[in-house]
mmCIF file of C-alpha atoms in Angstrom:
data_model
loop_
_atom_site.group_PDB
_atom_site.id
_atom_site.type_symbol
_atom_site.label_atom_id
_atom_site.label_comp_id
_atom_site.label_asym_id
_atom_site.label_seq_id
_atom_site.Cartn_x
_atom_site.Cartn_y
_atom_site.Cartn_z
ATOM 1 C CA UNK F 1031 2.691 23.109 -13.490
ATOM 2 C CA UNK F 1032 1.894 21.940 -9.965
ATOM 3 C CA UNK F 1033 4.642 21.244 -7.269
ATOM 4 C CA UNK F 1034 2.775 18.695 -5.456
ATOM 5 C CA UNK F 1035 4.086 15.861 -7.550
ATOM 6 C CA UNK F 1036 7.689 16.409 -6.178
ATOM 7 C CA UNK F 1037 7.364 14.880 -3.128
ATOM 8 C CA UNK F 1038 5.539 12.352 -4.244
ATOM 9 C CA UNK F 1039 8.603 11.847 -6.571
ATOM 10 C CA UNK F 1040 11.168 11.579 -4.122
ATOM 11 C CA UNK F 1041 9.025 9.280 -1.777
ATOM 12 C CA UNK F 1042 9.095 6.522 -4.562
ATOM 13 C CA UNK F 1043 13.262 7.350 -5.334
ATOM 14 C CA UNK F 1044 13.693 6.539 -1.987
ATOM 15 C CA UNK F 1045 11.004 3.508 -1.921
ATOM 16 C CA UNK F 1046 12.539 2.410 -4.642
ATOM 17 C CA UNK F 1047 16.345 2.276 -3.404
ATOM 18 C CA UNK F 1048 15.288 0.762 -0.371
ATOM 19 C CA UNK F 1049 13.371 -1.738 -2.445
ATOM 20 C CA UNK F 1050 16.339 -2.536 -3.977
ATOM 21 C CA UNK F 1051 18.715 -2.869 -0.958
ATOM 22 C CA UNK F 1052 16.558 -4.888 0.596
ATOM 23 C CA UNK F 1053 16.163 -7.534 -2.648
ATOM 24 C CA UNK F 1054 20.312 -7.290 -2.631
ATOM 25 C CA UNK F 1055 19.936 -8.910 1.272
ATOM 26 C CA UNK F 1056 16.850 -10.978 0.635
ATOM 27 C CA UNK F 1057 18.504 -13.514 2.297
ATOM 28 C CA UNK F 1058 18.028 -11.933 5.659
ATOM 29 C CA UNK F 1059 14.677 -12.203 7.498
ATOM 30 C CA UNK F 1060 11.993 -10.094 6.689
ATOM 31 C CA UNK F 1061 13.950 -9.066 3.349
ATOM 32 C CA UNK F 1062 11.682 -10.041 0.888
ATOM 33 C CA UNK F 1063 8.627 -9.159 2.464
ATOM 34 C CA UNK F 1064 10.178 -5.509 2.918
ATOM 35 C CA UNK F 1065 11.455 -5.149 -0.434
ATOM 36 C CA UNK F 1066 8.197 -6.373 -2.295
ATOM 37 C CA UNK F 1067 6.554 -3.464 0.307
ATOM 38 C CA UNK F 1068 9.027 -1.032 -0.516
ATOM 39 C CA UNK F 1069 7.904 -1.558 -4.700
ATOM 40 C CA UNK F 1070 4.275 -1.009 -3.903
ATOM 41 C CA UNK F 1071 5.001 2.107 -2.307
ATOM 42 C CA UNK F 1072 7.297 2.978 -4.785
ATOM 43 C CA UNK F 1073 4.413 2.226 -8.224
ATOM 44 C CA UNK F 1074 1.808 3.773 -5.229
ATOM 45 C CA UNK F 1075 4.329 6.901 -5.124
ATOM 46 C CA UNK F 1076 5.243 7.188 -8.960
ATOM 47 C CA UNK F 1077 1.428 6.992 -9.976
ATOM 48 C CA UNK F 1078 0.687 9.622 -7.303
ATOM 49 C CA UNK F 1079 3.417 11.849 -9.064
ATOM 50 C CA UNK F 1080 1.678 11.332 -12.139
ATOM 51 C CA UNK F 1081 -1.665 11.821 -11.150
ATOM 52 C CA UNK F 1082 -1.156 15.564 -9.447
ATOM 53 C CA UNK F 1083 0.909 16.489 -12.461
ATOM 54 C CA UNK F 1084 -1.602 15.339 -15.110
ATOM 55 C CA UNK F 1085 -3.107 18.537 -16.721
ATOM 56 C CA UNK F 1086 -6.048 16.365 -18.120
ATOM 57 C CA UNK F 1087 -8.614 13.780 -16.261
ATOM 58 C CA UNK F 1088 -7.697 11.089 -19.058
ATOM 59 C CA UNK F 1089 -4.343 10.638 -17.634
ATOM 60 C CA UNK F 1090 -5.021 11.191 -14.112
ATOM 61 C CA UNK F 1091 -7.271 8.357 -14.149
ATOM 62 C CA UNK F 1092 -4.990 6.293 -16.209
ATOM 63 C CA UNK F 1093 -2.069 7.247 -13.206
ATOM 64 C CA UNK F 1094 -4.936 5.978 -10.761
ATOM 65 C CA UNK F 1095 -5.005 2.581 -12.600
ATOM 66 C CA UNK F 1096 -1.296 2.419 -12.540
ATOM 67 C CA UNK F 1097 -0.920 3.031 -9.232
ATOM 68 C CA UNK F 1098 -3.581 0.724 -7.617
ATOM 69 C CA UNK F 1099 -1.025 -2.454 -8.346
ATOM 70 C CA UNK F 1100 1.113 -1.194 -5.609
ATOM 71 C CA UNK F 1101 -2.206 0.644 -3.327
ATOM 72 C CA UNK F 1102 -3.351 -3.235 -2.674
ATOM 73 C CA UNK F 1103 0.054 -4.870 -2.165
ATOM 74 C CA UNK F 1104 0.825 -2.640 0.637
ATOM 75 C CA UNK F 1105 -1.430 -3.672 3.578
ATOM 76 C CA UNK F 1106 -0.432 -7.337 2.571
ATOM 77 C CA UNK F 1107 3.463 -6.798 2.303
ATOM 78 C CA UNK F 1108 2.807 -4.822 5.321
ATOM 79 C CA UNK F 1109 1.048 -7.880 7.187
ATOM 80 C CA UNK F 1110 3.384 -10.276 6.119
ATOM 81 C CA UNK F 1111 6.454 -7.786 6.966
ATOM 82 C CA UNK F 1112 4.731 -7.891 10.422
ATOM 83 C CA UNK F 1113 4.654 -11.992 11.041
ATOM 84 C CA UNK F 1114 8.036 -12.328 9.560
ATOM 85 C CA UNK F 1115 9.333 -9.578 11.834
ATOM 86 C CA UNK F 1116 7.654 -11.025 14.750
ATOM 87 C CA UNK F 1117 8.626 -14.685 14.363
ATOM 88 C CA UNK F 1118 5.561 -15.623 13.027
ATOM 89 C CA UNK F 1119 6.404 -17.094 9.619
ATOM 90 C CA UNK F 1120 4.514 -20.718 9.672
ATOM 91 C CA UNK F 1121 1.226 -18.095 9.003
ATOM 92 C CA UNK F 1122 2.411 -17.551 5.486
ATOM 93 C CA UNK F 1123 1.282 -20.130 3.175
ATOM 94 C CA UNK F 1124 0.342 -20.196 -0.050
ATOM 95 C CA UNK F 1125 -3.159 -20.418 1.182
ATOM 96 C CA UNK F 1126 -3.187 -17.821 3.288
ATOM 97 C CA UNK F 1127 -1.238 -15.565 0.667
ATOM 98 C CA UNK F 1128 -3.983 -16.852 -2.034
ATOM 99 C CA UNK F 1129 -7.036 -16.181 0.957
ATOM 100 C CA UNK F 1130 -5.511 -12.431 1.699
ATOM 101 C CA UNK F 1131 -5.228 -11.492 -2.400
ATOM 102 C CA UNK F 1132 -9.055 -12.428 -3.256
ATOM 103 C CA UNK F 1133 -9.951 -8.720 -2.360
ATOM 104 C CA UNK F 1134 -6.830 -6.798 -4.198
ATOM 105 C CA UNK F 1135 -7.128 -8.837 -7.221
ATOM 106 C CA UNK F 1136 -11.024 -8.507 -7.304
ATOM 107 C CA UNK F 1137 -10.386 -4.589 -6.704
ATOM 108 C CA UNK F 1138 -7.615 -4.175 -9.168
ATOM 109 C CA UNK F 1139 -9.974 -6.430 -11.839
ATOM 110 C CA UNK F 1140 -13.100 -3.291 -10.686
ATOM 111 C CA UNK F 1141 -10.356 -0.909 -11.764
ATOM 112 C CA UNK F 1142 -9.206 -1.718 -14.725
ATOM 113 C CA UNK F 1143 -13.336 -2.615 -15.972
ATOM 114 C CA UNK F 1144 -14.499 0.729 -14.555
ATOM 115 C CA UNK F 1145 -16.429 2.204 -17.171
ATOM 116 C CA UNK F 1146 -18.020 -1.069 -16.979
ATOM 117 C CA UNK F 1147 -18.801 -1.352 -13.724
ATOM 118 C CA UNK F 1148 -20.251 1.132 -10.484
ATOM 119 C CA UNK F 1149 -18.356 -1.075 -7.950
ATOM 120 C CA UNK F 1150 -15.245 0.648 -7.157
ATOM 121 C CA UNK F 1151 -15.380 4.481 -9.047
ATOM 122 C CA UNK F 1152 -19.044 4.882 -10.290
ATOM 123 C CA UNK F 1153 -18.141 8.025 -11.299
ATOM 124 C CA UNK F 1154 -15.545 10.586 -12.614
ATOM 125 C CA UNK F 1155 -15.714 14.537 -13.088
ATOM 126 C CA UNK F 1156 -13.637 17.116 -13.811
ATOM 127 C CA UNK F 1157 -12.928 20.074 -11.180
ATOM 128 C CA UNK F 1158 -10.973 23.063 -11.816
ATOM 129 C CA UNK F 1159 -9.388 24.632 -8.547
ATOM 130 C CA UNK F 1160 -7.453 27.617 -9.260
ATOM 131 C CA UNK F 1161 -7.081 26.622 -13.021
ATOM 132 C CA UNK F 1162 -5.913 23.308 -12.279
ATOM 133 C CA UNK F 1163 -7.756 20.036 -13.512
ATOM 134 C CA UNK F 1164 -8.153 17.485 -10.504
ATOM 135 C CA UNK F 1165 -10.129 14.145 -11.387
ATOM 136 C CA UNK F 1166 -12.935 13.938 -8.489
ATOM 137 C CA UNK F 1167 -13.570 10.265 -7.541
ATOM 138 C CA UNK F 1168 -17.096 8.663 -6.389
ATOM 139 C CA UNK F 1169 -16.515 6.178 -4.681
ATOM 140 C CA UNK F 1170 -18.390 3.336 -4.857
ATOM 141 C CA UNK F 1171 -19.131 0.062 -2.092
ATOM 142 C CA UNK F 1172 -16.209 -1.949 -3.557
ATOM 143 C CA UNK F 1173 -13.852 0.847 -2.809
ATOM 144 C CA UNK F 1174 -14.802 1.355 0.882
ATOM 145 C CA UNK F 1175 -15.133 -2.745 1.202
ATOM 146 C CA UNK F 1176 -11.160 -2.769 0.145
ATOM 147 C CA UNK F 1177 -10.242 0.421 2.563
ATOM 148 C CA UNK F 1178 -11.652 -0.931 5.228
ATOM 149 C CA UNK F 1179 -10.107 -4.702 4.496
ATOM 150 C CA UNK F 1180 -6.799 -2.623 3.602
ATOM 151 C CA UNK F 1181 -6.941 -0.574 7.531
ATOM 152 C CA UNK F 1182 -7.918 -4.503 8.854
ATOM 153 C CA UNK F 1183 -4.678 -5.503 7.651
ATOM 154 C CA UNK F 1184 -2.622 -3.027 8.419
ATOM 155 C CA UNK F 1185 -4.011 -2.468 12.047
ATOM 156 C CA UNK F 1186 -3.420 -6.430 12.905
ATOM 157 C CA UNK F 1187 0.484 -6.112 11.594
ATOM 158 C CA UNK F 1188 0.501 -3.124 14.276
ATOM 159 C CA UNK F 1189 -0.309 -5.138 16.921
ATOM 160 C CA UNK F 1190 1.361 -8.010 16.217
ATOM 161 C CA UNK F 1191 4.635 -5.758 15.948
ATOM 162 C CA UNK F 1192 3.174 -3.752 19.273
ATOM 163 C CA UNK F 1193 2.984 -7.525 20.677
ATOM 164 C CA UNK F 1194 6.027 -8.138 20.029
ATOM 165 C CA UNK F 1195 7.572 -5.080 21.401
ATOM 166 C CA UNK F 1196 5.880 -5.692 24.897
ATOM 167 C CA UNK F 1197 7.548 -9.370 24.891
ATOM 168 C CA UNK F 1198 10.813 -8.388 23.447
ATOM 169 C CA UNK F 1199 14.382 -6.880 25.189
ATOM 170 C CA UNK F 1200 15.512 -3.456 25.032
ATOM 171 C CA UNK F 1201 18.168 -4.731 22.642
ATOM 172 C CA UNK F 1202 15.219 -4.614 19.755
ATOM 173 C CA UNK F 1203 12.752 -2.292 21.268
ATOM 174 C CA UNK F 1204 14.348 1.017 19.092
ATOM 175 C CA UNK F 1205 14.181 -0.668 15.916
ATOM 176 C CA UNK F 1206 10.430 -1.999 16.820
ATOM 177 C CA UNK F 1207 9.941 1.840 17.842
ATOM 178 C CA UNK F 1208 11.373 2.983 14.433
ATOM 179 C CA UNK F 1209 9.202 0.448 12.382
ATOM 180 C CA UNK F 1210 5.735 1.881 14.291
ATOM 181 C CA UNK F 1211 6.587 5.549 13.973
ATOM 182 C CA UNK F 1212 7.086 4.451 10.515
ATOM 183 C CA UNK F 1213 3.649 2.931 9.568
ATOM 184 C CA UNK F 1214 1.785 5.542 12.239
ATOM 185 C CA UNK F 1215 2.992 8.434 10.559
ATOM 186 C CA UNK F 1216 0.874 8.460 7.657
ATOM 187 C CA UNK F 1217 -2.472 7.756 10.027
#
């Protein structure tokens, strides 16, 4: 038994219902974009759960796999959150959505071929803290490539949304304060 999974848990029930409340409103700006980022965190969250309750390395790495969908999704929701929220939306194009998915789809593809591959994970062992099983990670030059495309992404939607909070009236400024306390807290 190991308690860690619970937050983890209730971070993705929560993800998920705002997920949800925002599809119900998708008609609203910035809607979609912050529902579709909502259900990456929430399949990031649930296959975190899994993977710090997993007694055995088989399933933590399988929890790793299923949780990656969501890991790459969120600095792109995130960006596209971001120009949405700032009035920004003639960025978005198919294109540029197609451009910005190259890396999470090649990373995802490294993933799911890892036994085949040293890209992303060239290796996996086994460590026992405490008589627990954790799955220790190697990471490989595909996996720091993606981080550091992933904090890329997600530190141009900050300033665009800090941007925007310089240029914008007190009317919005709490809500802008709200949405970077939000995405700084886990820095």
């Amino acid at each position: 038994y190991s308690p860690y999974y619970i937050p983890f848990l209730a971070c993705g029930c929560i993800t998920l219902i705002l997920a949800m409340t925002a599809w119900r409103n998708r008609s609203y700006v910035c809607a979609k974009s912050f529902a579709v980022l909502m259900f990456a965190v929430t399949i990031w969250s649930f296959g975190s759960a899994l993977q710090v309750s997993s007694a055995d390395i088989e399933t933590q790495i399988l929890a790793v796999k299923l949780q990656y969908p969501g890991i790459v999704v969120v600095p792109i929701a995130w960006l596209v959150f971001s120009l949405e929220y700032s009035g920004r939306e003639h960025w978005i194009t198919r294109q540029n959505l197609f451009l910005l998915f190259i890396v999470p789809i090649i990373s995802i593809i490294l993933i799911l071929t890892n036994p085949l591959n040293t890209f992303f994970s060239p290796e996996v062992t086994e460590v026992v803290i405490d008589g627990v099983s954790y799955a220790d990670f190697t990471f490989g030059p595909f996996f720091w490539f993606f981080t550091i495309y992933s904090f890329i992404l997600t530190f141009i939607a900050i300033m665009i949304i800090m941007q925007r909070f310089v240029f914008t009236s007190g009317v919005y400024r709490g809500q802008m304060v709200a949405i970077l306390i939000a995405i700084l807290t886990p820095f």
